PDB file of C-alpha atoms in Angstrom:
ATOM      1  CA  PHE A   1      83.100  86.471  81.407  1.00  0.00           C
ATOM      2  CA  ALA A   2      81.752  88.010  84.592  1.00  0.00           C
ATOM      3  CA  MET A   3      84.178  90.208  86.486  1.00  0.00           C
ATOM      4  CA  THR A   4      84.375  90.135  90.249  1.00  0.00           C
ATOM      5  CA  PRO A   5      83.718  93.409  92.125  1.00  0.00           C
ATOM      6  CA  GLY A   6      87.449  93.672  92.802  1.00  0.00           C
ATOM      7  CA  GLU A   7      88.341  93.275  89.129  1.00  0.00           C
ATOM      8  CA  ALA A   8      85.768  95.880  88.099  1.00  0.00           C
ATOM      9  CA  LEU A   9      87.108  98.360  90.656  1.00  0.00           C
ATOM     10  CA  PHE A  10      90.708  97.683  89.584  1.00  0.00           C
ATOM     11  CA  GLU A  11      89.880  98.398  85.944  1.00  0.00           C
ATOM     12  CA  ARG A  12      88.234 101.630  87.053  1.00  0.00           C
ATOM     13  CA  PHE A  13      91.347 102.491  89.072  1.00  0.00           C
ATOM     14  CA  CYS A  14      93.538 101.946  86.008  1.00  0.00           C
ATOM     15  CA  ALA A  15      91.229 103.981  83.773  1.00  0.00           C
ATOM     16  CA  GLU A  16      91.123 106.941  86.178  1.00  0.00           C
ATOM     17  CA  ALA A  17      94.893 106.775  86.718  1.00  0.00           C
ATOM     18  CA  ALA A  18      95.531 106.561  82.944  1.00  0.00           C
ATOM     19  CA  LEU A  19      97.365 103.293  83.612  1.00  0.00           C
ATOM     20  CA  LYS A  20      97.594 100.887  80.682  1.00  0.00           C
ATOM     21  CA  CYS A  21      95.943  97.631  81.698  1.00  0.00           C
ATOM     22  CA  GLU A  22      95.610  94.357  79.769  1.00  0.00           C
ATOM     23  CA  ARG A  23      93.585  91.329  80.799  1.00  0.00           C
ATOM     24  CA  ILE A  24      95.590  88.079  80.671  1.00  0.00           C
ATOM     25  CA  SER A  25      93.656  85.425  78.776  1.00  0.00           C
ATOM     26  CA  GLU A  26      93.051  82.261  80.748  1.00  0.00           C
ATOM     27  CA  GLY A  27      94.760  79.107  79.550  1.00  0.00           C
ATOM     28  CA  GLU A  28      94.905  75.610  80.938  1.00  0.00           C
ATOM     29  CA  ALA A  29      97.095  76.806  83.802  1.00  0.00           C
ATOM     30  CA  LYS A  30      95.742  79.775  85.749  1.00  0.00           C
ATOM     31  CA  THR A  31      98.410  82.436  86.087  1.00  0.00           C
ATOM     32  CA  ALA A  32      97.365  86.004  86.857  1.00  0.00           C
ATOM     33  CA  ASP A  33      94.645  88.482  85.910  1.00  0.00           C
ATOM     34  CA  TYR A  34      96.301  91.599  84.479  1.00  0.00           C
ATOM     35  CA  ARG A  35      99.388  93.136  82.970  1.00  0.00           C
ATOM     36  CA  VAL A  36      99.766  96.819  83.806  1.00  0.00           C
ATOM     37  CA  TYR A  37     102.442  99.253  82.690  1.00  0.00           C
ATOM     38  CA  PRO A  38     103.300 101.942  85.265  1.00  0.00           C
ATOM     39  CA  CYS A  39     106.190 104.105  84.060  1.00  0.00           C
ATOM     40  CA  ASP A  40     106.238 101.917  80.900  1.00  0.00           C
ATOM     41  CA  HIS A  41     107.367  98.879  82.924  1.00  0.00           C
ATOM     42  CA  GLU A  42     105.385  95.651  82.997  1.00  0.00           C
ATOM     43  CA  VAL A  43     103.862  94.545  86.297  1.00  0.00           C
ATOM     44  CA  ILE A  44     101.724  91.446  86.800  1.00  0.00           C
ATOM     45  CA  VAL A  45      98.598  91.777  88.958  1.00  0.00           C
ATOM     46  CA  GLU A  46      96.394  89.120  90.550  1.00  0.00           C
ATOM     47  CA  ILE A  47      93.069  90.230  92.054  1.00  0.00           C
ATOM     48  CA  LYS A  48      91.547  88.399  95.019  1.00  0.00           C
ATOM     49  CA  ASP A  49      88.159  89.322  96.487  1.00  0.00           C
ATOM     50  CA  PHE A  50      87.060  88.611 100.036  1.00  0.00           C
ATOM     51  CA  CYS A  51      83.468  87.367  99.956  1.00  0.00           C
ATOM     52  CA  PRO A  52      81.450  86.309 103.005  1.00  0.00           C
ATOM     53  CA  ASN A  53      81.955  82.751 104.210  1.00  0.00           C
ATOM     54  CA  ALA A  54      79.098  80.861 105.870  1.00  0.00           C
ATOM     55  CA  ASP A  55      79.726  82.320 109.327  1.00  0.00           C
ATOM     56  CA  GLU A  56      80.105  85.868 108.015  1.00  0.00           C
ATOM     57  CA  GLN A  57      76.959  85.541 105.913  1.00  0.00           C
ATOM     58  CA  SER A  58      75.084  84.414 109.012  1.00  0.00           C
ATOM     59  CA  VAL A  59      76.201  87.576 110.830  1.00  0.00           C
ATOM     60  CA  ILE A  60      75.190  89.699 107.844  1.00  0.00           C
ATOM     61  CA  ASP A  61      71.764  88.051 107.653  1.00  0.00           C
ATOM     62  CA  GLU A  62      71.251  88.624 111.361  1.00  0.00           C
ATOM     63  CA  PHE A  63      72.335  92.244 111.059  1.00  0.00           C
ATOM     64  CA  GLU A  64      70.028  92.844 108.096  1.00  0.00           C
ATOM     65  CA  SER A  65      67.046  91.116 109.699  1.00  0.00           C
ATOM     66  CA  GLY A  66      65.948  94.439 111.183  1.00  0.00           C
ATOM     67  CA  ASP A  67      65.238  92.907 114.582  1.00  0.00           C
ATOM     68  CA  GLU A  68      66.613  95.278 117.189  1.00  0.00           C
ATOM     69  CA  LEU A  69      65.866  92.903 120.086  1.00  0.00           C
ATOM     70  CA  ASP A  70      66.843  89.258 120.535  1.00  0.00           C
ATOM     71  CA  GLU A  71      64.640  86.443 121.859  1.00  0.00           C
ATOM     72  CA  SER A  72      65.217  87.653 125.441  1.00  0.00           C
ATOM     73  CA  GLY A  73      64.117  91.178 124.679  1.00  0.00           C
ATOM     74  CA  LEU A  74      67.650  92.534 124.921  1.00  0.00           C
ATOM     75  CA  PRO A  75      69.340  94.713 122.264  1.00  0.00           C
ATOM     76  CA  ARG A  76      70.606  92.483 119.486  1.00  0.00           C
ATOM     77  CA  ILE A  77      74.381  92.389 119.058  1.00  0.00           C
ATOM     78  CA  CYS A  78      75.870  90.759 115.958  1.00  0.00           C
ATOM     79  CA  ILE A  79      79.282  89.245 116.616  1.00  0.00           C
ATOM     80  CA  GLY A  80      81.660  87.636 114.149  1.00  0.00           C
ATOM     81  CA  ASP A  81      84.858  85.720 114.827  1.00  0.00           C
ATOM     82  CA  CYS A  82      88.031  85.537 112.751  1.00  0.00           C
ATOM     83  CA  GLU A  83      91.734  84.976 113.283  1.00  0.00           C
ATOM     84  CA  PRO A  84      93.686  88.099 112.269  1.00  0.00           C
ATOM     85  CA  GLY A  85      95.145  87.577 108.795  1.00  0.00           C
ATOM     86  CA  ALA A  86      93.768  84.050 108.294  1.00  0.00           C
ATOM     87  CA  ARG A  87      91.880  84.838 105.104  1.00  0.00           C
ATOM     88  CA  ILE A  88      94.853  86.784 103.738  1.00  0.00           C
ATOM     89  CA  ARG A  89      97.213  83.840 104.346  1.00  0.00           C
ATOM     90  CA  ALA A  90      95.041  81.652 102.150  1.00  0.00           C
ATOM     91  CA  LYS A  91      95.091  84.272  99.381  1.00  0.00           C
ATOM     92  CA  ILE A  92      98.876  84.618  99.634  1.00  0.00           C
ATOM     93  CA  GLN A  93      99.391  80.859  99.423  1.00  0.00           C
ATOM     94  CA  ARG A  94      97.306  80.539  96.277  1.00  0.00           C
ATOM     95  CA  ALA A  95      98.635  83.673  94.581  1.00  0.00           C
ATOM     96  CA  GLY A  96     102.234  82.704  95.326  1.00  0.00           C
ATOM     97  CA  ARG A  97     101.833  79.662  93.096  1.00  0.00           C
ATOM     98  CA  GLN A  98      99.972  81.583  90.387  1.00  0.00           C
ATOM     99  CA  LEU A  99     102.616  84.311  90.160  1.00  0.00           C
ATOM    100  CA  CYS A 100     105.674  82.073  90.332  1.00  0.00           C
ATOM    101  CA  ALA A 101     106.179  81.792  86.561  1.00  0.00           C
ATOM    102  CA  HIS A 102     106.001  85.571  86.125  1.00  0.00           C
ATOM    103  CA  ALA A 103     108.551  86.191  88.884  1.00  0.00           C
ATOM    104  CA  GLU A 104     110.878  83.658  87.253  1.00  0.00           C
ATOM    105  CA  GLN A 105     110.719  85.861  84.143  1.00  0.00           C
ATOM    106  CA  GLY A 106     111.946  88.791  86.210  1.00  0.00           C
ATOM    107  CA  LEU A 107     108.603  90.593  86.371  1.00  0.00           C
ATOM    108  CA  PRO A 108     107.383  92.305  89.558  1.00  0.00           C
ATOM    109  CA  THR A 109     104.008  91.068  90.758  1.00  0.00           C
ATOM    110  CA  VAL A 110     101.255  92.459  92.974  1.00  0.00           C
ATOM    111  CA  LEU A 111      98.542  90.559  94.806  1.00  0.00           C
ATOM    112  CA  VAL A 112      95.643  93.028  95.007  1.00  0.00           C
ATOM    113  CA  LEU A 113      93.025  92.396  97.703  1.00  0.00           C
ATOM    114  CA  PHE A 114      89.483  93.758  97.682  1.00  0.00           C
ATOM    115  CA  ASN A 115      87.243  93.370 100.724  1.00  0.00           C
ATOM    116  CA  ASP A 116      83.604  92.892  99.683  1.00  0.00           C
ATOM    117  CA  ILE A 117      82.300  92.318 103.242  1.00  0.00           C
ATOM    118  CA  TYR A 118      80.995  95.329 105.109  1.00  0.00           C
ATOM    119  CA  THR A 119      80.832  93.664 108.538  1.00  0.00           C
ATOM    120  CA  VAL A 120      84.572  92.918 108.742  1.00  0.00           C
ATOM    121  CA  ASN A 121      87.580  94.326 106.880  1.00  0.00           C
ATOM    122  CA  HIS A 122      89.867  91.405 106.134  1.00  0.00           C
ATOM    123  CA  ALA A 123      92.232  93.697 104.196  1.00  0.00           C
ATOM    124  CA  ASN A 124      93.147  96.081 107.004  1.00  0.00           C
ATOM    125  CA  SER A 125      96.814  96.921 107.535  1.00  0.00           C
ATOM    126  CA  ARG A 126      97.108  95.000 110.827  1.00  0.00           C
ATOM    127  CA  PHE A 127      95.791  91.782 109.266  1.00  0.00           C
ATOM    128  CA  ILE A 128      98.134  92.219 106.287  1.00  0.00           C
ATOM    129  CA  ARG A 129     101.161  92.661 108.559  1.00  0.00           C
ATOM    130  CA  ASP A 130     100.191  89.591 110.585  1.00  0.00           C
ATOM    131  CA  ALA A 131      99.721  87.512 107.443  1.00  0.00           C
ATOM    132  CA  MET A 132     102.933  88.644 105.760  1.00  0.00           C
ATOM    133  CA  TYR A 133     105.384  88.645 108.657  1.00  0.00           C
ATOM    134  CA  GLY A 134     103.597  86.860 111.492  1.00  0.00           C
ATOM    135  CA  PHE A 135     102.127  87.773 114.824  1.00  0.00           C
ATOM    136  CA  GLU A 136     104.048  90.280 116.891  1.00  0.00           C
ATOM    137  CA  ALA A 137     105.545  88.889 120.103  1.00  0.00           C
ATOM    138  CA  TRP A 138     106.753  91.065 122.986  1.00  0.00           C
ATOM    139  CA  LYS A 139     109.587  90.035 125.288  1.00  0.00           C
ATOM    140  CA  LEU A 140     109.030  91.310 128.817  1.00  0.00           C
ATOM    141  CA  GLU A 141     111.455  91.395 131.716  1.00  0.00           C
ATOM    142  CA  VAL A 142     110.141  91.023 135.251  1.00  0.00           C
ATOM    143  CA  ARG A 143     112.737  91.889 137.906  1.00  0.00           C
ATOM    144  CA  SER A 144     110.577  91.513 140.987  1.00  0.00           C
ATOM    145  CA  ASP A 145     107.036  91.095 142.155  1.00  0.00           C
ATOM    146  CA  TYR A 146     106.934  94.801 142.983  1.00  0.00           C
ATOM    147  CA  GLU A 147     107.904  96.202 139.588  1.00  0.00           C
ATOM    148  CA  ALA A 148     105.878  96.469 136.420  1.00  0.00           C
ATOM    149  CA  PRO A 149     107.127  94.298 133.520  1.00  0.00           C
ATOM    150  CA  ARG A 150     109.583  96.083 131.208  1.00  0.00           C
ATOM    151  CA  LEU A 151     109.507  95.700 127.438  1.00  0.00           C
ATOM    152  CA  VAL A 152     112.951  94.565 126.270  1.00  0.00           C
ATOM    153  CA  GLY A 153     112.241  93.403 122.733  1.00  0.00           C
ATOM    154  CA  LYS A 154     109.781  92.655 119.936  1.00  0.00           C
ATOM    155  CA  LYS A 155     109.802  90.158 117.106  1.00  0.00           C
ATOM    156  CA  PHE A 156     107.588  88.726 114.386  1.00  0.00           C
ATOM    157  CA  GLY A 157     107.306  85.173 113.177  1.00  0.00           C
ATOM    158  CA  GLY A 158     104.245  83.159 114.137  1.00  0.00           C
ATOM    159  CA  ARG A 159     102.039  82.163 111.164  1.00  0.00           C
ATOM    160  CA  ARG A 160     103.976  84.305 108.680  1.00  0.00           C
ATOM    161  CA  LYS A 161     103.611  83.702 104.940  1.00  0.00           C
ATOM    162  CA  MET A 162     106.448  85.889 103.648  1.00  0.00           C
ATOM    163  CA  THR A 163     109.937  84.520 104.350  1.00  0.00           C
ATOM    164  CA  GLU A 164     113.247  84.061 102.531  1.00  0.00           C
ATOM    165  CA  ARG A 165     111.843  80.812 101.106  1.00  0.00           C
ATOM    166  CA  ASP A 166     108.087  81.282 101.030  1.00  0.00           C
ATOM    167  CA  ASN A 167     106.005  83.239  98.516  1.00  0.00           C
ATOM    168  CA  THR A 168     108.957  85.205  97.182  1.00  0.00           C
ATOM    169  CA  SER A 169     107.096  85.402  93.854  1.00  0.00           C
ATOM    170  CA  ILE A 170     104.871  88.164  95.296  1.00  0.00           C
ATOM    171  CA  SER A 171     106.548  91.580  95.104  1.00  0.00           C
ATOM    172  CA  ALA A 172     103.847  93.407  97.041  1.00  0.00           C
ATOM    173  CA  ILE A 173     100.331  93.173  98.397  1.00  0.00           C
ATOM    174  CA  GLY A 174      97.911  95.903  97.390  1.00  0.00           C
ATOM    175  CA  VAL A 175      94.660  96.910  99.071  1.00  0.00           C
ATOM    176  CA  LEU A 176      92.052  98.258  96.657  1.00  0.00           C
ATOM    177  CA  GLU A 177      89.132 100.212  98.083  1.00  0.00           C
ATOM    178  CA  PRO A 178      86.893 103.168  97.301  1.00  0.00           C
ATOM    179  CA  ASP A 179      88.365 106.325  98.785  1.00  0.00           C
ATOM    180  CA  PRO A 180      86.057 107.299 101.687  1.00  0.00           C
ATOM    181  CA  ALA A 181      87.085 110.930 101.231  1.00  0.00           C
ATOM    182  CA  SER A 182      85.799 110.934  97.657  1.00  0.00           C
ATOM    183  CA  GLU A 183      82.100 111.506  96.996  1.00  0.00           C
ATOM    184  CA  GLU A 184      82.379 109.463  93.801  1.00  0.00           C
ATOM    185  CA  GLY A 185      84.010 106.553  95.619  1.00  0.00           C
ATOM    186  CA  ARG A 186      87.166 106.944  93.573  1.00  0.00           C
ATOM    187  CA  PRO A 187      89.289 103.802  93.974  1.00  0.00           C
ATOM    188  CA  SER A 188      92.612 103.959  95.790  1.00  0.00           C
ATOM    189  CA  LEU A 189      95.416 101.410  95.966  1.00  0.00           C
ATOM    190  CA  GLN A 190      97.697 101.053  98.995  1.00  0.00           C
ATOM    191  CA  LEU A 191     100.810  98.882  98.639  1.00  0.00           C
ATOM    192  CA  PHE A 192     102.686  96.751 101.182  1.00  0.00           C
ATOM    193  CA  ARG A 193     106.003  95.611  99.726  1.00  0.00           C
ATOM    194  CA  ASN A 194     107.378  92.140 100.382  1.00  0.00           C
ATOM    195  CA  ASP A 195     110.853  92.398 101.948  1.00  0.00           C
ATOM    196  CA  PHE A 196     111.699  88.903 100.661  1.00  0.00           C
ATOM    197  CA  ALA A 197     110.476  89.289  97.064  1.00  0.00           C
ATOM    198  CA  LYS A 198     112.420  87.636  94.256  1.00  0.00           C
ATOM    199  CA  VAL A 199     111.710  90.715  92.117  1.00  0.00           C
ATOM    200  CA  ALA A 200     111.297  94.013  93.960  1.00  0.00           C
ATOM    201  CA  LEU A 201     108.581  96.459  92.983  1.00  0.00           C
ATOM    202  CA  PRO A 202     110.287  99.786  92.162  1.00  0.00           C
ATOM    203  CA  PRO A 203     109.164 102.508  94.580  1.00  0.00           C
ATOM    204  CA  GLU A 204     108.115 104.881  91.796  1.00  0.00           C
ATOM    205  CA  HIS A 205     105.476 102.428  90.517  1.00  0.00           C
ATOM    206  CA  PHE A 206     101.824 103.149  91.431  1.00  0.00           C
ATOM    207  CA  ARG A 207     102.583 106.506  93.049  1.00  0.00           C
TER     208      ARG A 207
END
């Protein structure tokens, strides 16, 4: 079978970290991609790649066209549009179902995201926070027309995918990327733990 770029990079990450990694064979029901054994404990991993959609591919094609000026003779600017965390929410929704059976067995699970689009980073920490816990809302107090508004509170909630009832089968979200500080592009994995997970991911795993 052909591996996705994210799967290939994850296997390289495991090899360089001396982390035992086993591919899960696909059956009639799609579950997850890998079993890994940090600290001799089993963890289930699902890999999801971000590939360009039609709009993003259009921006990429325009950027790679080499034309520095547009039809009006002005400098060409390539602009994309995306809702923060929208693509991650879709990945969470799908992975939550795939990992449910493993969480019911008491196994911690990780949804690993790999961004394969160089014009936009869908797996940045802000987008992940927005997707997991919702958009941040600020509560402001205005006492008079002559005073600046005063921040009195913050909360999360809008469009969140991680709650006490939703997607508790995912223990953490991981972001896999080549380390920009490494000349060899050595892969790194950053984890964002789910506060509402059915099975918590022990903090010593993947250190």
